[in-house]
Amino acid sequence: MASVSMMSVMDKTSEILSEFNTELLLFGMAFIVQFAFISKPWRKKSQKSMGLKDDGDRSGPMKAVSSAFEQRDYRAVLRYWRIIQTSDAGEISTNIMVQVLESMQRLKKDTASILEEVESVLTKNRAYANVTFMNELIAPVSKSLDVDLVVGMLHLFNDQLVEANSTTYESLAHLFFATRNLVEVKKLSVTMHTDGIKPTGPTSLCFLKAFLAESDLQESLNCLGELCGMQLPAAVASQLLRLACRERCLCDVLPKLEAARLPMSTEMLNTALTECLRVKEDGLTSAVLKAATSQGVTKGGRTYSLMVKLAGGNRARISQILDEALSSESRTVLIDNLFVQAVLEACSEMTGDLILVERLADALKPGEPSQVPAILSIIRFYADAGYSQKACKIYTDLLRPEEGKRPPLDARTKGCLLSAAQASGRHDLVEELGEMSGSPNHISLLRSCSKKCDASTAISVCERAEKLPAGAWNIALETCIDQGDLSQASELLEKMGDKGVADVNSFSMLLKAYLRLGNVSSALGLLEKMQKDPDLTPNSNSYNEIIASLLKDGCDSSRAKSFQLIDAMKEEGLKPSKSLIGILLKSLKPKSIQADIAQVMRCVDSWANAMDEGLLCNVLETCVRLRKLQLLEQKLREYYGTENPVNISGAHCFGTIIKAFGLTKNPAGAWRCWKRMCSQHVKPTPITIGCMVEAVSINGDVEGAHELIKTLLEDAETRTAVNAVVFGSIFKGFSRAGRMDRVWAAFQEMKAHAIEPSIMTFNAIIDGCARNAEMDKAGQLIVEMKSCGLQPNIITQSTLIKGYWALGNAQQAFEAFEETEKGSDTIDDALYSTMFDGCLQGGLADECEWLVEKMIAQPLSPSTYTLTAIVKTLTHAKRLHKAFKVVETLQKQFHHRMATSVNNLLLKGCLKLRAYELGARACIKMMNDRYVLDSSVCHSLLRGLLQIGQSHLACEMIELMLTSRDSRPADSLEDSLISEVVLTLRKTAPFAADQLCEQLRSVRPTFKLAPAEEDKGKEGQAVSSMKARLQEIGACGKPCP
């Protein structure tokens, strides 16, 4: 009984415990459900992790937005913005809204999504629908140059009945002008005028710049009237004055310009005086000079020369101008060649009035290189006017060199001075000037052998095993390759082929090994075996590897083979990889044939649906390098001008595309690309900025390029990316447009922003001085260059020399050349070419010979252009024998054939100087050396030989032309010319004439002498037979039967 009761108790106890466990289980499940789906404690934790408070703080999300924006975490900005929208966060500041919009732009949200956010804010809170909020929102957004976004925002506010004010139009005007959308700028001007909204000063200035760019003078003047009390930039003032002169209405515009108190510069004064000289109105001239005097404008040598021309023949007025110039502290600079020539012309018109000339001569000083051209002009004036002694005295006092140096005389002045010296009895000068003309287990074992590079053991393992997969054999093959024994690897591959275990990977491994060692022929042999076996069809990697190796070889046969393999790939349905296309593009040269270029571009088009920015940049850069502008324009239109252009995100690629638009004369495309880059908030690099400035500048909008640089300098993010190279583009643009005043202003602006100039900067400005006859300022630039720790290089010296020659200043040109010789840089052919061009222009034959000796001694082989200048200079000086000797010396020393153009030039010199015999002998030698000569020159030499009685030499020339391997000389000979030679030759050597006729009939069967010449030929033969008959009679003493 006891045991039964005990069992009953235990059963009840276990039953109670079982029910208790069930209740515990249900309780635990209920707790988990409560925790997971009702409490949601992680939400509070998430808010804490986001930096937000849970105690009702409304400013938390605002601060979080600003903090995330400063840390450039734009996704976090949008997350916090969602919290602000779903909660009552209080008033939203303009700054928060601007940060949200910029974050959406940087995350490349489309314009419609951004406008929806703005619209939601305006819909939820009508208090934001006011013009102040609109202006504060539009102003920063407009800096991204996203026109669609700004215009969309403006429409949203207009829907809320918010009207734009002058501040709104100011932001819009700057936006449209920055994108060079001048049509919209003009529309804004009309709209403001119609609605009666007075523009702000910056808005009027923006309108003025736009109308100036469109050459609309009347509207420009209207904008000028709205700029009361605002200082107008000097560049804009200069542009306005030039437009007034170009429109031929300076007389009507000048009072308005004076009323607006436009700042006048020396360049502007010169422009106005040039217009006065054209219209010839004394009242306008007086008004211009009065305005310049009131502003204290500095006058230069060109200014005074224009004033002298405007004075006409008024001696008193010219004397006053001369007094003013001579009394200036910088009279050495003012008395330049332009001023002197103007005074000399005036004196010539006043019938020999020498008083003004003598005053000029007295103001000149010896040892002033900048005054040499002026002194030369005075010497020629005196000599031409018959004042020989005065001409000699000026030379003796101001130009006569020290012993051993050459005088800075050009050919014309030297001739005038010689005549003056002879006329005045200065025999010392006559002698002096005369002397100076003078580029399972088995595989593990195989892997172990591979690590040890034990190829023999690996091969024996494969051979002993009854059946192994191809991968095991490939391990053995790879071991042989790693060991460097390619002959053993080749034998193993043949065994693998016999056993049927060789696959594509096997051949590919050995193929790559051959290519690494440069054994392209063996690699091609393997590829041919793969092509013949249908089970071993080569893949694209095999083709890509071998084609790349062929292209690196560089020879024509390898290039042709590579294109054959590309065709084979296309037949097998394969296409070259992007890396191979990059190699193909780099292999193209400017001299590549059109067929090769077309085939490479077809390879590029095979990736048209998967074009990326890297490949696009490569294609565009190749077109630029090949100078194929039509192809460049076509690729731009295909890949960047479509509705779905290639997605670009890198500043480098944007720069390449902008450069391409610039070269294809499409500045609108360059601005469109720049605008897209700015809207994506891609920070431009110095290279990108340089490409944009250059693209705008080379297409004639130098002002637009300068405005872009100013805008970039005003932005703290892009200010550091503007360097001296960027300014170099506008230096070149302004100098080529003759706007040196803008060059100097831009140079000062660059220095004001602490941008260090480079050697290229100074070279560009010096080139501008050379182009615009302002070489008097080049010396100051050299001094400033050296103060910046820069030394003039060979380009600097070459530019200086070019400028001196342009002014006719031979002395400074030769001094700069000698200074270059003393420097560390080796003088190149380009510098010599510049010197020889100067000698040719000045007729300096002696100096030319001296330069030739320098070049030979260096030694430096001259280019064809340089040699042409040498020959022209010597032949013009009637030194034909010297020209032939120089060409012969250069040909022997540098062992190269002369260009045909040089030989033809020598022969033309012989014709010009009537040296027919010299020309004929040179022509015969050239034809023997297999040169192809100008047929017209040869024909003229033949006729010249006939004139001087050298018919034998003419006959020799014709025989050589007929027997030449090149048929062109013989084909060019006219029957009439040959007949003329034959007729002349019969008179002196009938036998030679007959031989020439026989040779002509063998070479040219259709040749016939003119009837008169044929009759004379038969008559000559009859006379010859008669003479022979008489000789027979005389020999035998009686007539022959």
Short mmCIF file of N, CA, C and O in Angstrom, two decimals, residues 132-224:
data_model
loop_
_atom_site.label_atom_id
_atom_site.label_comp_id
_atom_site.label_asym_id
_atom_site.label_seq_id
_atom_site.Cartn_x
_atom_site.Cartn_y
_atom_site.Cartn_z
N THR A 132 11.82 87.08 -50.27
CA THR A 132 13.10 87.00 -49.55
C THR A 132 13.58 85.56 -49.48
O THR A 132 14.75 85.25 -49.76
N PHE A 133 12.68 84.64 -49.10
CA PHE A 133 13.03 83.21 -49.03
C PHE A 133 13.44 82.71 -50.41
O PHE A 133 14.40 81.96 -50.57
N MET A 134 12.71 83.17 -51.44
CA MET A 134 13.02 82.75 -52.81
C MET A 134 14.42 83.20 -53.21
O MET A 134 15.21 82.42 -53.74
N ASN A 135 14.75 84.46 -52.95
CA ASN A 135 16.06 84.97 -53.34
C ASN A 135 17.19 84.29 -52.58
O ASN A 135 18.25 83.98 -53.15
N GLU A 136 16.97 84.07 -51.27
CA GLU A 136 18.01 83.42 -50.48
C GLU A 136 18.21 81.97 -50.89
O GLU A 136 19.28 81.39 -50.69
N LEU A 137 17.19 81.37 -51.50
CA LEU A 137 17.28 79.99 -51.97
C LEU A 137 17.90 79.91 -53.36
O LEU A 137 18.75 79.06 -53.65
N ILE A 138 17.52 80.85 -54.24
CA ILE A 138 17.99 80.80 -55.63
C ILE A 138 19.44 81.23 -55.76
O ILE A 138 20.20 80.66 -56.55
N ALA A 139 19.87 82.22 -54.97
CA ALA A 139 21.23 82.76 -55.11
C ALA A 139 22.31 81.68 -54.99
O ALA A 139 23.17 81.56 -55.87
N PRO A 140 22.34 80.85 -53.92
CA PRO A 140 23.41 79.83 -53.84
C PRO A 140 23.24 78.70 -54.85
O PRO A 140 24.21 78.15 -55.35
N VAL A 141 21.96 78.35 -55.16
CA VAL A 141 21.73 77.26 -56.10
C VAL A 141 22.21 77.66 -57.50
O VAL A 141 22.71 76.83 -58.27
N SER A 142 22.09 78.93 -57.84
CA SER A 142 22.50 79.38 -59.18
C SER A 142 24.00 79.24 -59.41
O SER A 142 24.45 79.18 -60.55
N LYS A 143 24.78 79.14 -58.34
CA LYS A 143 26.23 79.00 -58.51
C LYS A 143 26.60 77.64 -59.10
O LYS A 143 27.70 77.47 -59.63
N SER A 144 25.69 76.66 -58.99
CA SER A 144 25.96 75.34 -59.58
C SER A 144 25.72 75.34 -61.08
O SER A 144 25.96 74.34 -61.76
N LEU A 145 25.22 76.47 -61.62
CA LEU A 145 24.95 76.66 -63.05
C LEU A 145 23.89 75.69 -63.57
O LEU A 145 23.88 75.36 -64.76
N ASP A 146 23.01 75.19 -62.65
CA ASP A 146 21.92 74.30 -63.07
C ASP A 146 20.72 75.17 -63.44
O ASP A 146 19.87 75.50 -62.61
N VAL A 147 20.65 75.55 -64.71
CA VAL A 147 19.60 76.46 -65.18
C VAL A 147 18.22 75.86 -65.01
O VAL A 147 17.27 76.54 -64.58
N ASP A 148 18.07 74.56 -65.32
CA ASP A 148 16.76 73.92 -65.24
C ASP A 148 16.21 73.96 -63.81
O ASP A 148 15.01 74.20 -63.59
N LEU A 149 17.09 73.75 -62.81
CA LEU A 149 16.66 73.76 -61.42
C LEU A 149 16.23 75.16 -60.99
O LEU A 149 15.18 75.35 -60.35
N VAL A 150 17.04 76.15 -61.35
CA VAL A 150 16.73 77.52 -60.95
C VAL A 150 15.44 78.00 -61.59
O VAL A 150 14.57 78.59 -60.93
N VAL A 151 15.29 77.73 -62.88
CA VAL A 151 14.06 78.15 -63.57
C VAL A 151 12.84 77.42 -63.00
O VAL A 151 11.76 78.00 -62.81
N GLY A 152 13.01 76.13 -62.66
CA GLY A 152 11.91 75.37 -62.06
C GLY A 152 11.50 75.93 -60.71
O GLY A 152 10.30 76.04 -60.40
N MET A 153 12.50 76.32 -59.88
CA MET A 153 12.19 76.91 -58.58
C MET A 153 11.46 78.24 -58.75
O MET A 153 10.53 78.57 -58.01
N LEU A 154 11.87 79.00 -59.76
CA LEU A 154 11.22 80.28 -60.01
C LEU A 154 9.75 80.08 -60.38
O LEU A 154 8.87 80.82 -59.92
N HIS A 155 9.47 79.06 -61.19
CA HIS A 155 8.08 78.76 -61.56
C HIS A 155 7.26 78.34 -60.35
O HIS A 155 6.08 78.70 -60.23
N LEU A 156 7.87 77.58 -59.42
CA LEU A 156 7.17 77.15 -58.21
C LEU A 156 6.74 78.35 -57.37
O LEU A 156 5.61 78.43 -56.88
N PHE A 157 7.65 79.30 -57.21
CA PHE A 157 7.32 80.48 -56.42
C PHE A 157 6.29 81.36 -57.15
O PHE A 157 5.44 81.99 -56.52
N ASN A 158 6.38 81.38 -58.48
CA ASN A 158 5.39 82.15 -59.25
C ASN A 158 4.00 81.54 -59.07
O ASN A 158 2.99 82.27 -59.02
N ASP A 159 3.93 80.20 -58.97
CA ASP A 159 2.64 79.53 -58.73
C ASP A 159 2.07 79.90 -57.37
O ASP A 159 0.85 79.84 -57.15
N GLN A 160 2.98 80.29 -56.43
CA GLN A 160 2.55 80.71 -55.09
C GLN A 160 2.34 82.24 -55.05
O GLN A 160 2.30 82.84 -53.97
N LEU A 161 2.28 82.84 -56.26
CA LEU A 161 2.04 84.28 -56.40
C LEU A 161 3.18 85.12 -55.83
O LEU A 161 2.97 86.24 -55.34
N VAL A 162 4.38 84.59 -55.90
CA VAL A 162 5.55 85.35 -55.46
C VAL A 162 6.20 85.94 -56.71
O VAL A 162 6.59 85.19 -57.62
N GLU A 163 6.33 87.25 -56.78
CA GLU A 163 6.90 87.89 -57.96
C GLU A 163 8.38 88.19 -57.74
O GLU A 163 8.79 88.58 -56.63
N ALA A 164 9.13 88.08 -58.80
CA ALA A 164 10.58 88.32 -58.73
C ALA A 164 10.85 89.80 -58.58
O ALA A 164 10.14 90.65 -59.13
N ASN A 165 11.91 90.13 -57.84
CA ASN A 165 12.33 91.52 -57.70
C ASN A 165 13.72 91.69 -58.31
O ASN A 165 14.25 90.78 -58.96
N SER A 166 14.32 92.82 -58.08
CA SER A 166 15.62 93.11 -58.70
C SER A 166 16.70 92.14 -58.24
O SER A 166 17.60 91.78 -59.01
N THR A 167 16.63 91.69 -56.97
CA THR A 167 17.64 90.73 -56.47
C THR A 167 17.51 89.39 -57.19
O THR A 167 18.51 88.74 -57.52
N THR A 168 16.26 88.99 -57.46
CA THR A 168 16.04 87.74 -58.20
C THR A 168 16.64 87.83 -59.59
O THR A 168 17.35 86.91 -60.06
N TYR A 169 16.38 88.94 -60.26
CA TYR A 169 16.91 89.11 -61.61
C TYR A 169 18.44 89.18 -61.60
O TYR A 169 19.09 88.79 -62.57
N GLU A 170 19.01 89.68 -60.53
CA GLU A 170 20.48 89.72 -60.44
C GLU A 170 21.06 88.31 -60.46
O GLU A 170 22.02 88.03 -61.17
N SER A 171 20.45 87.37 -59.67
CA SER A 171 20.91 85.98 -59.65
C SER A 171 20.73 85.33 -61.00
O SER A 171 21.62 84.62 -61.51
N LEU A 172 19.57 85.61 -61.66
CA LEU A 172 19.31 85.03 -62.97
C LEU A 172 20.27 85.56 -64.02
O LEU A 172 20.76 84.81 -64.88
N ALA A 173 20.53 86.85 -63.98
CA ALA A 173 21.44 87.46 -64.96
C ALA A 173 22.84 86.85 -64.85
O ALA A 173 23.47 86.52 -65.86
N HIS A 174 23.34 86.72 -63.62
CA HIS A 174 24.67 86.14 -63.44
C HIS A 174 24.70 84.67 -63.86
O HIS A 174 25.70 84.19 -64.41
N LEU A 175 23.59 83.94 -63.63
CA LEU A 175 23.51 82.53 -64.03
C LEU A 175 23.58 82.40 -65.54
O LEU A 175 24.39 81.63 -66.08
N PHE A 176 22.75 83.16 -66.26
CA PHE A 176 22.74 83.05 -67.71
C PHE A 176 24.03 83.56 -68.33
O PHE A 176 24.53 83.01 -69.31
N PHE A 177 24.62 84.62 -67.75
CA PHE A 177 25.86 85.13 -68.31
C PHE A 177 27.02 84.15 -68.07
O PHE A 177 27.89 83.99 -68.92
N ALA A 178 27.01 83.48 -66.90
CA ALA A 178 28.08 82.51 -66.60
C ALA A 178 28.03 81.32 -67.55
O ALA A 178 29.07 80.72 -67.86
N THR A 179 26.83 80.98 -68.03
CA THR A 179 26.70 79.87 -69.00
C THR A 179 26.74 80.38 -70.44
O THR A 179 26.49 79.62 -71.37
N ARG A 180 27.06 81.66 -70.60
CA ARG A 180 27.18 82.31 -71.92
C ARG A 180 25.88 82.22 -72.72
O ARG A 180 25.90 82.15 -73.96
N ASN A 181 24.73 82.22 -72.01
CA ASN A 181 23.43 82.23 -72.67
C ASN A 181 22.99 83.69 -72.80
O ASN A 181 22.14 84.19 -72.06
N LEU A 182 23.61 84.36 -73.75
CA LEU A 182 23.41 85.81 -73.89
C LEU A 182 22.00 86.16 -74.34
O LEU A 182 21.50 87.24 -74.02
N VAL A 183 21.35 85.25 -75.05
CA VAL A 183 19.97 85.51 -75.50
C VAL A 183 19.05 85.66 -74.29
O VAL A 183 18.21 86.57 -74.23
N GLU A 184 19.22 84.78 -73.28
CA GLU A 184 18.38 84.86 -72.08
C GLU A 184 18.69 86.11 -71.26
O GLU A 184 17.81 86.69 -70.64
N VAL A 185 19.96 86.52 -71.27
CA VAL A 185 20.33 87.74 -70.55
C VAL A 185 19.60 88.94 -71.16
O VAL A 185 19.06 89.79 -70.44
N LYS A 186 19.57 88.99 -72.48
CA LYS A 186 18.89 90.10 -73.14
C LYS A 186 17.38 90.05 -72.87
O LYS A 186 16.74 91.09 -72.70
N LYS A 187 16.81 88.82 -72.79
CA LYS A 187 15.39 88.69 -72.48
C LYS A 187 15.09 89.21 -71.07
O LYS A 187 14.06 89.85 -70.83
N LEU A 188 16.01 88.96 -70.14
CA LEU A 188 15.83 89.46 -68.77
C LEU A 188 15.81 90.99 -68.76
O LEU A 188 15.01 91.61 -68.05
N SER A 189 16.70 91.58 -69.56
CA SER A 189 16.75 93.04 -69.62
C SER A 189 15.43 93.61 -70.12
O SER A 189 14.89 94.59 -69.57
N VAL A 190 14.88 93.00 -71.17
CA VAL A 190 13.61 93.46 -71.72
C VAL A 190 12.48 93.27 -70.71
O VAL A 190 11.63 94.16 -70.52
N THR A 191 12.48 92.12 -70.02
CA THR A 191 11.43 91.84 -69.03
C THR A 191 11.45 92.86 -67.89
O THR A 191 10.40 93.37 -67.46
N MET A 192 12.65 93.18 -67.38
CA MET A 192 12.75 94.15 -66.29
C MET A 192 12.29 95.53 -66.73
O MET A 192 11.61 96.24 -65.99
N HIS A 193 12.65 95.88 -67.94
CA HIS A 193 12.23 97.19 -68.46
C HIS A 193 10.71 97.24 -68.62
O HIS A 193 10.07 98.26 -68.28
N THR A 194 10.13 96.15 -69.12
CA THR A 194 8.69 96.10 -69.33
C THR A 194 7.92 96.14 -68.00
O THR A 194 6.90 96.83 -67.86
N ASP A 195 8.43 95.41 -66.99
CA ASP A 195 7.75 95.33 -65.68
C ASP A 195 8.10 96.51 -64.77
O ASP A 195 7.58 96.61 -63.66
N GLY A 196 9.00 97.39 -65.24
CA GLY A 196 9.36 98.56 -64.46
C GLY A 196 10.21 98.25 -63.25
O GLY A 196 10.13 98.94 -62.23
N ILE A 197 11.03 97.22 -63.34
CA ILE A 197 11.90 96.84 -62.23
C ILE A 197 13.28 97.43 -62.48
O ILE A 197 13.88 97.20 -63.53
N LYS A 198 13.77 98.22 -61.57
CA LYS A 198 15.07 98.84 -61.72
C LYS A 198 16.18 97.84 -61.39
O LYS A 198 16.21 97.27 -60.30
N PRO A 199 17.09 97.62 -62.31
CA PRO A 199 18.16 96.64 -62.05
C PRO A 199 19.17 97.16 -61.03
O PRO A 199 19.40 98.36 -60.92
N THR A 200 19.77 96.24 -60.31
CA THR A 200 20.84 96.60 -59.38
C THR A 200 22.10 96.90 -60.18
O THR A 200 22.18 96.61 -61.38
N GLY A 201 23.11 97.43 -59.49
CA GLY A 201 24.36 97.75 -60.18
C GLY A 201 25.00 96.52 -60.81
O GLY A 201 25.35 96.55 -62.01
N PRO A 202 25.18 95.41 -60.05
CA PRO A 202 25.76 94.20 -60.66
C PRO A 202 24.94 93.67 -61.82
O PRO A 202 25.50 93.15 -62.79
N THR A 203 23.60 93.84 -61.74
CA THR A 203 22.75 93.37 -62.85
C THR A 203 23.00 94.21 -64.09
O THR A 203 23.15 93.68 -65.20
N SER A 204 23.06 95.51 -63.93
CA SER A 204 23.33 96.39 -65.08
C SER A 204 24.70 96.10 -65.67
O SER A 204 24.87 96.11 -66.90
N LEU A 205 25.68 95.84 -64.82
CA LEU A 205 27.01 95.51 -65.32
C LEU A 205 26.98 94.21 -66.11
O LEU A 205 27.63 94.08 -67.16
N CYS A 206 26.21 93.23 -65.63
CA CYS A 206 26.07 91.95 -66.33
C CYS A 206 25.40 92.16 -67.69
O CYS A 206 25.82 91.61 -68.70
N PHE A 207 24.34 93.01 -67.71
CA PHE A 207 23.68 93.33 -68.97
C PHE A 207 24.65 94.02 -69.93
O PHE A 207 24.68 93.74 -71.13
N LEU A 208 25.44 94.93 -69.39
CA LEU A 208 26.39 95.66 -70.21
C LEU A 208 27.39 94.70 -70.86
O LEU A 208 27.68 94.81 -72.07
N LYS A 209 27.93 93.76 -70.09
CA LYS A 209 28.88 92.78 -70.63
C LYS A 209 28.23 91.94 -71.74
O LYS A 209 28.86 91.65 -72.75
N ALA A 210 26.96 91.57 -71.51
CA ALA A 210 26.26 90.74 -72.51
C ALA A 210 26.05 91.51 -73.81
O ALA A 210 26.27 90.98 -74.90
N PHE A 211 25.63 92.77 -73.71
CA PHE A 211 25.41 93.56 -74.92
C PHE A 211 26.73 93.87 -75.62
O PHE A 211 26.76 93.95 -76.85
N LEU A 212 27.80 94.03 -74.87
CA LEU A 212 29.10 94.23 -75.50
C LEU A 212 29.54 92.98 -76.25
O LEU A 212 30.11 93.07 -77.35
N ALA A 213 29.27 91.81 -75.66
CA ALA A 213 29.61 90.56 -76.34
C ALA A 213 28.82 90.39 -77.62
O ALA A 213 29.29 89.77 -78.58
N GLU A 214 27.62 90.97 -77.66
CA GLU A 214 26.79 90.90 -78.86
C GLU A 214 27.00 92.10 -79.78
O GLU A 214 26.31 92.24 -80.79
N SER A 215 27.95 92.99 -79.42
CA SER A 215 28.26 94.19 -80.22
C SER A 215 27.04 95.09 -80.39
O SER A 215 26.84 95.70 -81.45
N ASP A 216 26.21 95.20 -79.35
CA ASP A 216 25.02 96.06 -79.39
C ASP A 216 25.36 97.34 -78.63
O ASP A 216 25.23 97.43 -77.41
N LEU A 217 25.81 98.35 -79.38
CA LEU A 217 26.29 99.58 -78.76
C LEU A 217 25.18 100.36 -78.07
O LEU A 217 25.37 100.86 -76.96
N GLN A 218 24.02 100.48 -78.70
CA GLN A 218 22.95 101.29 -78.12
C GLN A 218 22.50 100.74 -76.77
O GLN A 218 22.36 101.49 -75.79
N GLU A 219 22.28 99.44 -76.68
CA GLU A 219 21.86 98.84 -75.42
C GLU A 219 22.97 98.92 -74.38
O GLU A 219 22.72 99.07 -73.18
N SER A 220 24.22 98.85 -74.86
CA SER A 220 25.35 98.97 -73.93
C SER A 220 25.36 100.35 -73.29
O SER A 220 25.61 100.49 -72.09
N LEU A 221 25.07 101.38 -74.09
CA LEU A 221 25.04 102.74 -73.55
C LEU A 221 23.87 102.93 -72.59
O LEU A 221 23.99 103.64 -71.59
N ASN A 222 22.74 102.26 -72.88
CA ASN A 222 21.60 102.34 -71.96
C ASN A 222 21.96 101.73 -70.61
O ASN A 222 21.62 102.27 -69.55
N CYS A 223 22.68 100.61 -70.64
CA CYS A 223 23.12 99.96 -69.39
C CYS A 223 24.13 100.84 -68.67
O CYS A 223 24.16 100.90 -67.44
N LEU A 224 24.97 101.52 -69.46
CA LEU A 224 25.97 102.40 -68.86
C LEU A 224 25.30 103.52 -68.07
O LEU A 224 25.77 103.92 -66.99
#
